[in-house]
Coordinates of C-alpha atoms in Angstrom, one line a residue:
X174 CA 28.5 31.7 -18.2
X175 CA 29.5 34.1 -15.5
X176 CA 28.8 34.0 -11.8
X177 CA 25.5 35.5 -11.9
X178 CA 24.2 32.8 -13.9
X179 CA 25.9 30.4 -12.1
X180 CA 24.3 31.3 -8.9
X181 CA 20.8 31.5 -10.6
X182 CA 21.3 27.4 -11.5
X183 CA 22.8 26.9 -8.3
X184 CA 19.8 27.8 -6.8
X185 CA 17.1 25.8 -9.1
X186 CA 19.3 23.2 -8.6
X187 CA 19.6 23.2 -4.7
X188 CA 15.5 24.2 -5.2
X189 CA 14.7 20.9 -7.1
X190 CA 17.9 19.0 -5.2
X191 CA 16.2 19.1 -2.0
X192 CA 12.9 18.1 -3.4
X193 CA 14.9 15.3 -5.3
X194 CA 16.5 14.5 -1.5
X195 CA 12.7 14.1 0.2
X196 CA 12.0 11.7 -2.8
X197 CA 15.4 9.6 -1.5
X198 CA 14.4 9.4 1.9
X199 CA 11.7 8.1 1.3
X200 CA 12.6 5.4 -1.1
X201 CA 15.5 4.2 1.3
X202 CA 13.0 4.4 4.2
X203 CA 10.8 1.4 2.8
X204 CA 13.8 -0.4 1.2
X205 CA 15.6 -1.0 3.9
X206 CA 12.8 -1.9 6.1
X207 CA 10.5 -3.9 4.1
X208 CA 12.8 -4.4 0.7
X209 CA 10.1 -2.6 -1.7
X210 CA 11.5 -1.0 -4.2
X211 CA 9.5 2.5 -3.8
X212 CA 8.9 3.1 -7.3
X213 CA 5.4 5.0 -6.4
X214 CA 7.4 7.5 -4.5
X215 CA 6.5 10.6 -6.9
X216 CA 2.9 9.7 -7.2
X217 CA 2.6 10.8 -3.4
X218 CA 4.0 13.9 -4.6
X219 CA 2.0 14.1 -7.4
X220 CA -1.3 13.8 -4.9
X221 CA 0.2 16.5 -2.8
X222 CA 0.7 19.0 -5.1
X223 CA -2.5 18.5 -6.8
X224 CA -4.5 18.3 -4.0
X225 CA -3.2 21.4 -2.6
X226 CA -3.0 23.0 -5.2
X227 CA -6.9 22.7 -5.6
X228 CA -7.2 23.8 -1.7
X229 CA -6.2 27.0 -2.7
X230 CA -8.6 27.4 -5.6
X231 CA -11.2 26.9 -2.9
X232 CA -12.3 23.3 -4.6
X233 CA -12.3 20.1 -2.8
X234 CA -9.7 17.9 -4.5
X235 CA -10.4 14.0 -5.3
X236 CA -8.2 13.0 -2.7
X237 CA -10.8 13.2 -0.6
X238 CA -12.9 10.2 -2.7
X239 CA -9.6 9.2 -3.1
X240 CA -8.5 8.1 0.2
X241 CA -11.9 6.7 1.2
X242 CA -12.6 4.8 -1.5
X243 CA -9.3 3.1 -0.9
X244 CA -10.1 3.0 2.8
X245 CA -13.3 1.4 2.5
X246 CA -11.5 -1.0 0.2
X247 CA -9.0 -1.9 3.1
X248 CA -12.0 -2.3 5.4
X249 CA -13.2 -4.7 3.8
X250 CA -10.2 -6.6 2.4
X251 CA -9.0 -6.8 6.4
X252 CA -12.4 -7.4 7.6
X253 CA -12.4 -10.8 5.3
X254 CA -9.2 -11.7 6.5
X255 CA -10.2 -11.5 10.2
X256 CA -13.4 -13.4 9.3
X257 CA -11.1 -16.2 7.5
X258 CA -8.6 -16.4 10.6
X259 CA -11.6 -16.5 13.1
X260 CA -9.7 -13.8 15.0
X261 CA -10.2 -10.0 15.1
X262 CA -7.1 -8.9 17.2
X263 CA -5.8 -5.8 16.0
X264 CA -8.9 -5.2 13.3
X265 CA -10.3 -1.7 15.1
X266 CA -6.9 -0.2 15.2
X267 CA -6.4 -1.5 10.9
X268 CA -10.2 0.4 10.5
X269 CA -8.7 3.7 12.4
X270 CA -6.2 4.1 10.4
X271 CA -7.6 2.9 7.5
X272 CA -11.0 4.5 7.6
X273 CA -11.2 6.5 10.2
X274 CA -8.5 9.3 9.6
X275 CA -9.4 9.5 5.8
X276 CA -13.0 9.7 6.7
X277 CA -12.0 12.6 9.3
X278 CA -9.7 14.3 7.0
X279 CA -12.2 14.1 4.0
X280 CA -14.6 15.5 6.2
X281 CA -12.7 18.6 7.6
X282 CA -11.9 18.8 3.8
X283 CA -15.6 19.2 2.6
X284 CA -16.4 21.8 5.6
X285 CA -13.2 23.9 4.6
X286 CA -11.8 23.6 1.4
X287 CA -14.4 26.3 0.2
X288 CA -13.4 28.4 2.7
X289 CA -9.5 28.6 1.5
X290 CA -8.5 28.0 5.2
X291 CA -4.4 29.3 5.8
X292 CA -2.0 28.1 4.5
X293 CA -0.5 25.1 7.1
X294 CA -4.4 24.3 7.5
X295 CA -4.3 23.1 3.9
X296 CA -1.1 21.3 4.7
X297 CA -2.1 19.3 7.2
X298 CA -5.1 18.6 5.2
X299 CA -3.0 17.5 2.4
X300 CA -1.1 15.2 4.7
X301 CA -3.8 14.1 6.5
X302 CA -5.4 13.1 3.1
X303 CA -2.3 11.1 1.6
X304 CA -0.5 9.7 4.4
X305 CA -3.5 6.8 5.1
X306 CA -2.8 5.8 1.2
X307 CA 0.9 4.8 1.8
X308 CA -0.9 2.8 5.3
X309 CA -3.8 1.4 3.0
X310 CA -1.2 0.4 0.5
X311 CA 0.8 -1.6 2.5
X312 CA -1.9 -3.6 4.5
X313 CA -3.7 -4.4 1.2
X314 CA -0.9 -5.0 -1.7
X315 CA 2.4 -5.7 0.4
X316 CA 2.1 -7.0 3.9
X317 CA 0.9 -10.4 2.4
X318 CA 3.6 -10.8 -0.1
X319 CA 6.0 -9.9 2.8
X320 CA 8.4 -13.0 2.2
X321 CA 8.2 -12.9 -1.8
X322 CA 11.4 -12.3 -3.3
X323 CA 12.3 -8.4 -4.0
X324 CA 12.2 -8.9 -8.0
X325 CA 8.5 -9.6 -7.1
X326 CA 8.0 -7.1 -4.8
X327 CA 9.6 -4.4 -7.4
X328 CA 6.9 -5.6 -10.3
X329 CA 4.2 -5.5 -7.5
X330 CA 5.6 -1.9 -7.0
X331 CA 5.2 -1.1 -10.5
X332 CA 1.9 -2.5 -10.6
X333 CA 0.7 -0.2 -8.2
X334 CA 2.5 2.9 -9.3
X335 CA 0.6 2.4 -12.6
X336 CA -2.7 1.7 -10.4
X337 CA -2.1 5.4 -8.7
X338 CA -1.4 6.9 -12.3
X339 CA -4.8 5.8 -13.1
X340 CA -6.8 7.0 -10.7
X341 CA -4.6 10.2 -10.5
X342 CA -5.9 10.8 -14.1
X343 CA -9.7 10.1 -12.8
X344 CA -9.8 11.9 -9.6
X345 CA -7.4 15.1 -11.0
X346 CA -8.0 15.0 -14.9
X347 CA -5.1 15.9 -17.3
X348 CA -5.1 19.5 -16.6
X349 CA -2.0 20.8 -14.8
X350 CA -1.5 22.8 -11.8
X351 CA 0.9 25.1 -9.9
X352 CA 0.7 26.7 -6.6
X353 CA 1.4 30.2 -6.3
X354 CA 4.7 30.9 -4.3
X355 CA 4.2 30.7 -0.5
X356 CA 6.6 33.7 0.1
X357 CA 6.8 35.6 -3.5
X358 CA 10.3 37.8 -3.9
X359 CA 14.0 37.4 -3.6
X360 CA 16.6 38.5 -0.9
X361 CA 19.7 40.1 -0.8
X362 CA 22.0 37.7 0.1
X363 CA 26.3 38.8 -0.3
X364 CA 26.5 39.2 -4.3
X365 CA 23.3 37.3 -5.4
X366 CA 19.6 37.4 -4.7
X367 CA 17.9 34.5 -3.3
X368 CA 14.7 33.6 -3.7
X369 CA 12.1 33.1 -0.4
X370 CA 10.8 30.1 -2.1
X371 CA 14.1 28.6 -2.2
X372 CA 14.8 30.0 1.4
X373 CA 11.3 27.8 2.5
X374 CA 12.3 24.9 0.9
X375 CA 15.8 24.9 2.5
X376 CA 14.4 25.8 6.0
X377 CA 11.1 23.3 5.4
X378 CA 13.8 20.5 4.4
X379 CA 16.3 21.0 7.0
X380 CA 13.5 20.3 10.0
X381 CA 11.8 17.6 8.6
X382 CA 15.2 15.7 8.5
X383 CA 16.1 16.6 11.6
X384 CA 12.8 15.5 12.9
X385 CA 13.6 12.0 11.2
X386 CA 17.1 11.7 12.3
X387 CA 15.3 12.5 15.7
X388 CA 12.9 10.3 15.3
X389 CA 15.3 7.4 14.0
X390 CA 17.2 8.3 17.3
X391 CA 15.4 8.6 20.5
X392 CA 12.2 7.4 19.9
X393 CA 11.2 3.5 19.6
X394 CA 9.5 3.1 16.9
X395 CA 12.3 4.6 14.9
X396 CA 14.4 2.0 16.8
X397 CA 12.7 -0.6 15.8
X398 CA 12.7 0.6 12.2
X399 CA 16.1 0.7 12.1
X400 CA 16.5 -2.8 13.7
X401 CA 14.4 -4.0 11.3
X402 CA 16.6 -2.5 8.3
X403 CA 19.4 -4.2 10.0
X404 CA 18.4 -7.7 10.1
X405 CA 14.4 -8.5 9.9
X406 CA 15.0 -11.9 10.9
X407 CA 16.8 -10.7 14.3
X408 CA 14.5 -7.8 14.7
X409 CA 11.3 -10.8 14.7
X410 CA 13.7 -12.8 17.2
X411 CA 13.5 -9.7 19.9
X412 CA 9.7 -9.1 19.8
X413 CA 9.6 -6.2 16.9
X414 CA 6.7 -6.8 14.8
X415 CA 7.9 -6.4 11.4
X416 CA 4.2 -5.9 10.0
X417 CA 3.6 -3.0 12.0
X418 CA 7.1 -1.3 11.0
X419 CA 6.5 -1.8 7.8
X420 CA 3.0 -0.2 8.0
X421 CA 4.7 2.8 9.6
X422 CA 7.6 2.8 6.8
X423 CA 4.8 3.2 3.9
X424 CA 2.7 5.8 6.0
X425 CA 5.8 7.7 6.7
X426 CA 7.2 7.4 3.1
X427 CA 4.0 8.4 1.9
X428 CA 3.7 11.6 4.5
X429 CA 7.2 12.8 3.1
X430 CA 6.6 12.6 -0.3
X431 CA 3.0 14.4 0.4
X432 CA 5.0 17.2 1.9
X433 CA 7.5 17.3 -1.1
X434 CA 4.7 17.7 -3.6
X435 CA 3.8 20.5 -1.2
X436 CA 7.3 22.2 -1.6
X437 CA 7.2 21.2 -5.5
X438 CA 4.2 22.9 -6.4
X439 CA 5.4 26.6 -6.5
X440 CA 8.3 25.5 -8.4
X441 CA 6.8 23.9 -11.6
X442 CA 3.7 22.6 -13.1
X443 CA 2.5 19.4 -12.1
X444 CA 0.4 17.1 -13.9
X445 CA -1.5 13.3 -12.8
X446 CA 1.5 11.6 -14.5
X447 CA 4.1 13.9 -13.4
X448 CA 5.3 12.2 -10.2
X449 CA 7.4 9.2 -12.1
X450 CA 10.3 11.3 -13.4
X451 CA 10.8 13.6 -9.9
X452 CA 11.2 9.5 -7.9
X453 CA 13.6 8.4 -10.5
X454 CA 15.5 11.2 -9.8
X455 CA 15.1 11.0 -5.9
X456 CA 16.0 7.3 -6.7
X457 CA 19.4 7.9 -8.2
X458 CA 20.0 10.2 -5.7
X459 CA 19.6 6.9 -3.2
X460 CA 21.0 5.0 -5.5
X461 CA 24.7 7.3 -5.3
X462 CA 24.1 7.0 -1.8
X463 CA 24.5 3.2 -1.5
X464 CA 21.0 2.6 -1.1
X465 CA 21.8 2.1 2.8
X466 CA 23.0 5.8 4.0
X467 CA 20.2 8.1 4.7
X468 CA 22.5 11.3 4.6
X469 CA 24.5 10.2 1.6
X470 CA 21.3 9.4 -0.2
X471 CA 20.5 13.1 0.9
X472 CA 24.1 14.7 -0.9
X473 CA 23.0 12.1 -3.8
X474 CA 20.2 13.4 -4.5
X475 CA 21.6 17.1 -3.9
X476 CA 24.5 16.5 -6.7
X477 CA 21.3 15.1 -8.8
X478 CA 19.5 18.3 -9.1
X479 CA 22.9 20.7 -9.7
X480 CA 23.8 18.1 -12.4
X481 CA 20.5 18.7 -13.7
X482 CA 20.1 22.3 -13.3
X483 CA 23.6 22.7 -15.1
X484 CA 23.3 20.4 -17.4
X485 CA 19.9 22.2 -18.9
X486 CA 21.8 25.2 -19.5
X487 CA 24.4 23.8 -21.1
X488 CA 23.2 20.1 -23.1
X489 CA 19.2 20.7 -22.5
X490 CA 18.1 18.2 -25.1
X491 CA 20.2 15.9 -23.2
X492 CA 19.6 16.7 -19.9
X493 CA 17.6 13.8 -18.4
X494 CA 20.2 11.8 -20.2
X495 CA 23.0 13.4 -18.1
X496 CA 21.1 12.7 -14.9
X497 CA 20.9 9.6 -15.3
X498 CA 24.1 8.7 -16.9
X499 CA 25.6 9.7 -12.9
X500 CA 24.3 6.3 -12.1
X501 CA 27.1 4.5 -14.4
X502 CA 30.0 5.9 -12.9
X503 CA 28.9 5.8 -9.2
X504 CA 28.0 1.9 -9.8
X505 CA 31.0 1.3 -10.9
X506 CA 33.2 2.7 -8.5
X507 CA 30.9 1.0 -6.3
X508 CA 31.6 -2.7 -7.9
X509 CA 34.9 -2.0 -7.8
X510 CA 35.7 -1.1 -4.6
X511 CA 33.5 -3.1 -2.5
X512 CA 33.5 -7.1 -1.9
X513 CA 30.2 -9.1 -3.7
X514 CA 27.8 -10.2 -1.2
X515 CA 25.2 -13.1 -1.4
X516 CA 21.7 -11.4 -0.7
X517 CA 20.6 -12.5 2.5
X518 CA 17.1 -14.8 3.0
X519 CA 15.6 -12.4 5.0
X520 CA 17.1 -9.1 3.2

């Protein structure tokens, strides 16, 4: 290998690294702060890409049938409950976010997908189409299994990560997709050429964790997020509603992983299934991280897609196998070095 080549896998692994690094936010986002295992991480990213993907073929994507059908479902399922408690406190806000966005966004998408609006229209039309599902998800599935123990909650997870597969195969077919590049060519960059795409996704990935880590940081609702990944118990004793961050853990987990699918698209061909394998990856990357440190789980994730970009040009056969062999030594070390703990009640 010399350094030419080098740099080429440097870059598809920093490409699919920071990808892999979205993936691990967002897992650690609803671990720590509602101790779901995010195991339907890539499926987000799988509805992303697909639905953008069809955006800029001019054709509405099935996101749009998508997201209301599953918003009508929530409707209803909340409406019940309200009618079963005899009290309808906080049920219009439930149906806004529930119904009313998706019914918004799906509308906006009918008028304009034909059109092939620009580029950051389709975007926010991808987000505004995905992010209610990670909402809807929560308030139906997890919310009232809140207090079940996590080994339950990771099946449940499972259970609906298989549930998304499905109707990711009805509403998108088996066909696979890839977006175009949003900036075609390369750039001169010292003694290697860089490509714009990889440029984007650097640039793309850099603000939206600096918006978190700003958002984590001054505002209050990423206060009380991180309160509530601290100690749920004490974060119910001071007034935070740990429903409600929960709620906004899913929507914002499922907002991150729309936008990775958006970054992913130019850089391979995605298919309804395809979504698994890219949050296993994003998960060891958490996983090297400590499962507790947002920018460790970023440089975890980071390592994960070098490792893998090296290790195709070198062992490809046993690549995945490589990737996730990272996990062995890292758990180790990590047994080793750090004192057993009994798993809190509330964690």
């Amino acid at each position: 290998m010399n350094s030419n080549i080098a740099l080429l896998l440097a870059q598809d692994g920093l490409t699919n690294g920071l990808v892999y690094a979205l993936m691990a936010l967002s897992i650690l986002l609803v671990f720590v702060v509602t101790r779901v295992l995010w195991v339907p991480a890539g499926d987000f990213l799988m509805l992303g890409a697909l639905s953008l993907a069809l955006f800029q073929q001019g054709v509405v994507p099935g996101t749009v049938w998508l997201t209301g059908c599953l918003g009508l479902l929530c409707a209803l399922v909340e409406g019940w409950r309200a009618w079963r408690r005899g009290n309808a406190r906080g049920l219009p806000a439930t149906l806004l976010l529930s119904l009313g966005i998706p019914l918004v966004a799906g509308a906006l998408s009918l008028w304009l997908a034909p059109m092939k609006p620009p580029l950051p229209v389709q975007i926010a039309l991808v987000i505004g189409l995905v992010a209610p599902i990670g909402y809807i998800v929560y308030r139906v599935v997890f919310q009232p299994l809140a207090d079940r123990p996590t080994l339950t909650l990771m099946f449940v997870a499972v259970a609906v990560h298989y549930a998304l597969t499905g109707l990711g195969l009805i509403f998108f077919g088996s066909e696979g997709f890839r977006t175009p590049p949003f900036i075609p060519g390369r750039i001169d960059i010292g003694v290697t050429r860089v490509s714009w795409q990889l440029m984007l996704v650097f640039a793309a990935s850099a603000v939206l964790m600096l918006a978190l880590w700003h958002f984590f940081g001054r505002s209050l609702w990423g206060k009380a997020l991180r309160a509530t990944a601290v100690n749920r118990f004490g974060a119910r004793l001071v007034g935070i509603r740990t429903n409600s961050t929960g709620a906004l853990a899913f929507t914002l987990a499922a907002a991150i992983g729309a936008f990775s699918g958006v970054l992913i698209g130019p850089v391979t061909t995605l298919y309804y299934d395809s979504g698994f394998l890219v949050s296993l990856k994003g998960f060891v990357g958490a996983v090297i991280g400590g499962l507790a440190s947002f920018p460790l789980a970023v440089l975890g994730a980071v390592l994960v897609g070098l490792v893998e970009s090296f290790a195709a040009f070198y062992a490809s056969p046993f690549k995945e196998a490589i990737v996730f062999g990272l996990l062995i030594p890292f758990l180790l070390w990590r047994s080793a070095t750090q004192p057993r703990r009994h798993e809190d009640e509330e964690h």
